[in-house]
Coordinates of C-alpha atoms in Angstrom, one line a residue:
X3 CA 0.0 0.0 0.0
X4 CA 1.5 3.3 -1.0
X5 CA 1.9 6.0 1.6
X6 CA 1.7 8.9 -0.9
X7 CA -1.5 11.0 -0.5
X8 CA -2.8 11.3 -4.1
X9 CA -6.4 12.0 -4.9
X10 CA -8.4 11.7 -8.1
X11 CA -8.6 15.5 -8.2
X12 CA -4.7 15.5 -8.1
X13 CA -4.8 13.1 -11.1
X14 CA -7.2 15.4 -12.9
X15 CA -5.3 18.6 -12.2
X16 CA -1.8 17.4 -12.8
X17 CA -0.2 19.1 -15.8
X18 CA 1.5 16.8 -18.3
X19 CA 2.6 17.5 -21.8
X20 CA 3.4 15.6 -25.0
X21 CA 3.7 11.8 -24.8
X22 CA 2.9 12.0 -21.0
X23 CA -0.4 13.9 -21.3
X24 CA -3.4 12.0 -20.0
X25 CA -6.1 14.3 -21.6
X26 CA -8.5 13.7 -18.7
X27 CA -11.7 15.5 -17.9
X28 CA -14.5 14.7 -15.4
X29 CA -17.8 13.8 -16.9
X30 CA -19.6 12.7 -13.8
X31 CA -19.5 11.8 -10.1
X32 CA -17.7 15.0 -9.1
X33 CA -18.2 14.3 -5.4
X34 CA -15.9 11.3 -5.8
X35 CA -12.9 13.5 -6.9
X36 CA -11.8 13.6 -3.2
X37 CA -11.2 9.8 -3.2
X38 CA -7.6 8.7 -2.6
X39 CA -5.7 6.6 -5.1
X40 CA -3.8 4.3 -2.8
X41 CA -2.6 1.7 -5.2
X42 CA -0.4 2.8 -8.2
X43 CA -2.2 0.5 -10.7
X44 CA -4.8 0.7 -13.5
X45 CA -6.8 -2.3 -14.8
X46 CA -9.5 -2.9 -17.4
X47 CA -12.7 -3.7 -15.5
X48 CA -13.3 -6.7 -17.8
X49 CA -14.4 -9.8 -15.9
X50 CA -16.0 -7.9 -13.1
X51 CA -18.8 -6.9 -15.5
X52 CA -19.7 -10.5 -16.0
X53 CA -20.1 -11.0 -12.2
X54 CA -16.7 -12.6 -11.5
X55 CA -15.2 -10.7 -8.6
X56 CA -12.5 -13.1 -7.4
X57 CA -9.2 -11.2 -7.6
X58 CA -11.0 -8.0 -8.6
X59 CA -8.5 -5.1 -8.1
X60 CA -11.0 -2.7 -6.7
X61 CA -8.3 -0.3 -5.3
X62 CA -6.9 0.3 -8.8
X63 CA -8.1 2.9 -11.3
X64 CA -10.8 1.1 -13.4
X65 CA -10.5 1.5 -17.2
X66 CA -13.5 1.1 -19.5
X67 CA -12.4 0.4 -23.1
X68 CA -14.3 -0.5 -26.3
X69 CA -15.0 -4.1 -25.2
X70 CA -16.3 -3.1 -21.7
X71 CA -18.7 -0.5 -23.1
X72 CA -19.9 -2.9 -25.8
X73 CA -20.6 -5.6 -23.2
X74 CA -22.6 -3.2 -21.1
X75 CA -24.6 -2.1 -24.1
X76 CA -25.8 -5.7 -24.6
X77 CA -27.3 -5.8 -21.1
X78 CA -30.8 -4.7 -20.3
X79 CA -31.1 -1.6 -18.1
X80 CA -32.0 -3.5 -14.9
X81 CA -29.1 -5.9 -15.2
X82 CA -26.6 -3.2 -16.2
X83 CA -27.6 -1.1 -13.2
X84 CA -27.2 -4.1 -10.9
X85 CA -23.7 -4.9 -12.2
X86 CA -22.6 -1.2 -11.9
X87 CA -23.9 -0.9 -8.4
X88 CA -22.0 -4.0 -7.4
X89 CA -18.8 -2.6 -8.9
X90 CA -19.3 0.7 -7.2
X91 CA -19.9 -1.1 -3.9
X92 CA -16.2 -2.1 -3.9
X93 CA -15.4 1.7 -3.8
X94 CA -12.9 2.0 -6.7
X95 CA -11.1 5.3 -6.7
X96 CA -12.4 6.3 -10.1
X97 CA -13.5 5.0 -13.5
X98 CA -11.9 6.2 -16.8
X99 CA -13.6 5.9 -20.2
X100 CA -11.0 5.6 -22.9
X101 CA -11.2 6.2 -26.7
X102 CA -13.2 9.4 -26.1
X103 CA -16.3 7.2 -25.2
X104 CA -19.0 9.1 -23.2
X105 CA -20.9 7.1 -20.6
X106 CA -24.7 7.2 -20.9
X107 CA -27.0 9.0 -18.4
X108 CA -27.8 5.8 -16.5
X109 CA -24.1 5.2 -15.9
X110 CA -23.6 8.7 -14.6
X111 CA -26.6 8.5 -12.3
X112 CA -25.3 5.3 -10.7
X113 CA -21.9 6.9 -10.3
X114 CA -23.4 9.9 -8.7
X115 CA -25.1 7.7 -6.2
X116 CA -21.9 5.9 -5.2
X117 CA -20.3 8.6 -5.4
X118 CA -17.4 7.7 -7.8
X119 CA -15.7 10.1 -10.2
X120 CA -16.1 9.2 -13.9
X121 CA -13.3 10.5 -16.1
X122 CA -12.9 10.5 -19.9
X123 CA -9.8 10.5 -22.1
X124 CA -9.4 10.5 -25.9
X125 CA -6.5 8.1 -25.6
X126 CA -6.7 4.4 -26.4
X127 CA -7.0 2.2 -23.3
X128 CA -3.6 0.7 -23.7
X129 CA -1.8 4.0 -24.4
X130 CA -3.6 5.6 -21.4
X131 CA -2.6 2.7 -19.1
X132 CA 1.0 3.1 -20.1
X133 CA 1.0 6.8 -19.5
X134 CA -0.8 6.5 -16.2
X135 CA 1.7 3.8 -14.9
X136 CA 4.5 6.1 -16.0
X137 CA 3.0 8.9 -13.9
X138 CA 2.4 6.5 -10.9
X139 CA 6.0 5.3 -11.0
X140 CA 7.0 8.9 -10.4
X141 CA 4.3 10.0 -7.9
X142 CA 4.5 6.9 -5.7
X143 CA 8.3 6.4 -5.9
X144 CA 10.0 6.3 -2.6
X145 CA 12.0 9.5 -2.1
X146 CA 14.1 11.5 0.2
X147 CA 16.0 14.8 0.1
X148 CA 19.7 15.2 0.8
X149 CA 22.4 17.8 0.8
X150 CA 24.6 17.8 -2.3
X151 CA 25.0 18.9 -5.9
X152 CA 23.8 16.9 -8.9
X153 CA 25.3 17.3 -12.3
X154 CA 25.4 15.6 -15.7
X155 CA 29.1 15.2 -16.5
X156 CA 30.0 13.5 -19.8
X157 CA 26.6 11.9 -19.8
X158 CA 26.9 10.5 -16.3
X159 CA 24.7 11.7 -13.4
X160 CA 27.2 12.7 -10.7
X161 CA 26.1 13.5 -7.2
X162 CA 28.7 15.5 -5.2
X163 CA 28.4 15.2 -1.5
X164 CA 30.5 16.4 1.5
X165 CA 30.4 18.8 4.4
X166 CA 29.2 22.4 3.9
X167 CA 32.0 24.6 2.7
X168 CA 34.1 21.9 1.1
X169 CA 33.7 23.4 -2.3
X170 CA 30.9 21.5 -4.0
X171 CA 29.2 24.5 -5.6
X172 CA 32.4 26.1 -6.7
X173 CA 33.5 22.8 -8.3
X174 CA 30.1 22.4 -10.0
X175 CA 30.3 26.0 -11.3
X176 CA 33.6 25.2 -13.0
X177 CA 32.1 22.0 -14.5
X178 CA 29.2 24.0 -15.9
X179 CA 31.8 26.5 -17.3
X180 CA 33.4 23.5 -19.0
X181 CA 30.2 22.5 -20.8
X182 CA 28.5 20.1 -18.3
X183 CA 25.0 20.6 -17.0
X184 CA 23.6 21.4 -13.5
X185 CA 20.6 19.5 -12.2
X186 CA 20.3 20.7 -8.7
X187 CA 22.4 22.6 -6.1
X188 CA 22.3 22.3 -2.3
X189 CA 19.1 20.2 -1.8
X190 CA 18.6 17.2 -4.1
X191 CA 15.5 15.1 -4.1
X192 CA 16.4 11.4 -4.7
X193 CA 13.8 8.9 -5.7
X194 CA 13.7 5.3 -6.8
X195 CA 11.8 4.6 -10.0
X196 CA 10.8 1.1 -11.2
X197 CA 12.7 -0.4 -8.3
X198 CA 16.1 -0.1 -10.0
X199 CA 16.7 3.5 -11.2
X200 CA 17.7 6.3 -8.9
X201 CA 16.6 9.7 -10.2
X202 CA 17.6 13.0 -8.8
X203 CA 16.2 16.5 -9.2
X204 CA 15.9 19.8 -7.3
X205 CA 13.7 19.6 -4.3
X206 CA 12.2 22.9 -5.4
X207 CA 11.8 23.3 -9.2
X208 CA 11.8 27.1 -8.8
X209 CA 15.2 27.4 -7.3
X210 CA 17.0 24.2 -8.3
X211 CA 19.1 25.9 -11.0
X212 CA 20.3 28.6 -8.7
X213 CA 23.7 28.3 -6.9
X214 CA 25.1 29.8 -3.8
X215 CA 28.7 30.8 -4.2
X216 CA 30.3 32.1 -1.0
X217 CA 31.5 35.7 -1.5
X218 CA 29.4 36.1 -4.7
X219 CA 25.9 35.2 -3.5
X220 CA 23.1 33.6 -5.5
X221 CA 23.5 33.1 -9.2
X222 CA 21.0 31.8 -11.8
X223 CA 23.0 29.2 -13.9
X224 CA 20.5 29.0 -16.7
X225 CA 20.5 32.8 -17.2
X226 CA 24.3 33.1 -17.0
X227 CA 25.2 30.1 -19.2
X228 CA 22.0 29.4 -21.2
X229 CA 19.3 26.8 -21.0
X230 CA 21.7 24.2 -22.3
X231 CA 23.6 24.3 -19.1
X232 CA 20.8 22.8 -17.0
X233 CA 18.4 19.9 -17.0
X234 CA 15.4 19.1 -14.8
X235 CA 16.4 15.6 -13.6
X236 CA 19.0 12.9 -14.2
X237 CA 19.7 9.3 -13.1
X238 CA 22.3 9.2 -10.4
X239 CA 25.1 6.9 -11.7
X240 CA 28.1 8.0 -9.6
X241 CA 28.4 9.5 -6.1
X242 CA 31.6 11.5 -5.4
X243 CA 32.3 12.5 -1.8
X244 CA 34.6 15.5 -1.3
X245 CA 36.4 15.8 2.0
X246 CA 39.3 17.8 3.4
X247 CA 42.7 16.1 2.8
X248 CA 43.9 14.3 5.9
X249 CA 47.6 13.3 6.3
X250 CA 46.5 10.5 8.7
X251 CA 44.3 8.9 6.1
X252 CA 45.4 6.5 3.4
X253 CA 43.6 7.2 0.1
X254 CA 43.0 4.7 -2.7
X255 CA 45.7 5.2 -5.4
X256 CA 44.8 2.4 -7.8
X257 CA 41.0 2.3 -7.8
X258 CA 40.5 -1.4 -7.3
X259 CA 38.5 -0.9 -4.1
X260 CA 34.7 -0.8 -4.9
X261 CA 32.6 1.3 -2.7
X262 CA 28.9 2.1 -3.1
X263 CA 26.1 4.1 -1.6
X264 CA 22.7 2.4 -1.0
X265 CA 19.6 4.3 -2.1
X266 CA 16.4 2.3 -1.4
X267 CA 18.2 -1.0 -2.0
X268 CA 19.9 0.1 -5.2
X269 CA 23.7 0.4 -4.9
X270 CA 25.4 3.3 -6.7
X271 CA 29.2 3.4 -7.2
X272 CA 30.9 5.8 -4.9
X273 CA 34.4 7.3 -4.8
X274 CA 36.1 9.6 -2.2
X275 CA 38.2 12.5 -3.5
X276 CA 40.3 14.4 -1.0
X277 CA 40.4 18.2 -1.4
X278 CA 43.5 20.3 -0.9
X279 CA 45.0 23.4 -2.5
X280 CA 46.4 22.8 -5.9
X281 CA 44.2 19.9 -6.9
X282 CA 42.1 20.5 -10.0
X283 CA 38.8 18.9 -8.9
X284 CA 36.7 19.6 -12.0
X285 CA 39.2 17.7 -14.2
X286 CA 39.4 14.9 -11.6
X287 CA 35.6 14.6 -11.6
X288 CA 35.5 14.7 -15.4
X289 CA 38.0 11.8 -15.4
X290 CA 35.9 9.9 -12.8
X291 CA 32.8 10.3 -14.9
X292 CA 34.5 9.2 -18.1
X293 CA 36.0 6.2 -16.2
X294 CA 32.6 5.3 -15.0
X295 CA 31.3 5.3 -18.6
X296 CA 34.1 3.0 -19.6
X297 CA 33.3 0.6 -16.7
X298 CA 29.7 0.5 -18.0
X299 CA 31.1 -0.6 -21.4
X300 CA 33.1 -3.3 -19.7
X301 CA 36.5 -1.5 -19.6
X302 CA 38.0 -1.3 -16.1
X303 CA 41.3 0.5 -16.1
X304 CA 42.3 -0.3 -12.5
X305 CA 41.4 -4.0 -13.0
X306 CA 43.3 -4.2 -16.3
X307 CA 46.3 -2.4 -14.7
X308 CA 46.3 -4.9 -11.8
X309 CA 46.2 -7.9 -14.2
X310 CA 49.0 -6.5 -16.3
X311 CA 51.2 -6.1 -13.2
X312 CA 50.5 -9.7 -12.2
X313 CA 51.4 -10.9 -15.6
X314 CA 54.6 -8.9 -15.6
X315 CA 55.6 -10.4 -12.2
X316 CA 54.8 -13.9 -13.5
X317 CA 57.1 -13.6 -16.5
X318 CA 60.1 -12.9 -14.3
X319 CA 60.8 -9.5 -16.0
X320 CA 60.1 -7.7 -12.8
X321 CA 62.7 -9.7 -10.9
X322 CA 65.3 -9.1 -13.6
X323 CA 64.6 -5.4 -13.6
X324 CA 65.0 -5.3 -9.8
X325 CA 68.4 -7.1 -9.8
X326 CA 69.7 -5.1 -12.7
X327 CA 69.1 -1.7 -11.1
X328 CA 72.4 0.4 -11.1
X329 CA 72.8 1.6 -7.5
X330 CA 75.6 4.0 -8.4
X331 CA 73.0 6.8 -8.7

């Protein structure tokens, strides 16, 4: 059961465009618009119209397509009203007529008695279900907010984390200057979609493309660098933690150690980059992003290096090189 509070009215009012648009309007049962959609699912009412209710997904959005409407039209008025009242007795969140079909007055009257909202879309039933499930996967996705900066670097979604003042925003600004794109600064909303994809975006769409640069203040990245310098959301594919360089700490110099961050059961590769004066962090982050792209293509530089060293040792060349070293220098 989803914890997200999402009503039929929210579904009707949500603004979607292009291939995501649902093209919904309410044609009856307006008192039922306050009903909550608790299950992110949509089903064709189908067998329930025949009187078979075992396994009936009454908590799902009910879809009436061409076949459902044709089946109802074959019933006499008394039988049809009996079937509809039985379906409404399960208290479905709403009913949607696809293909631009308009329900008759008797249907609307029974829906008003329930009350249950009756919606209409000009989309085909299958297309509508696909779009609705795509919306539900976003609305009902588990999510949380965290402190960090999210960018698209070389096509890879990179989440920069670290203590406040470590230089995340300044580093991100340099990356934007180098042609990469900002998704969100400071507060990032992280959510799990389809159980295996971690998407990130600004927690507040109105300010997500603004950055706070100490000593400079708030800047609008899209206005300074153009709309091509930002994007609304991106899948998080690499987490980079920035921390102050510590002499007492031993940092990975080869890259064979595999660390990850767990987001809702999905593990995202993670690396730690120490920060100190003189290090060019934007270039290091670029290299990390490109290296991650190579790993996704099956090329692991650290692993290949390690294997080549082992092969070198096995050939005996390493021992010969060691004993032939001229110590006069």
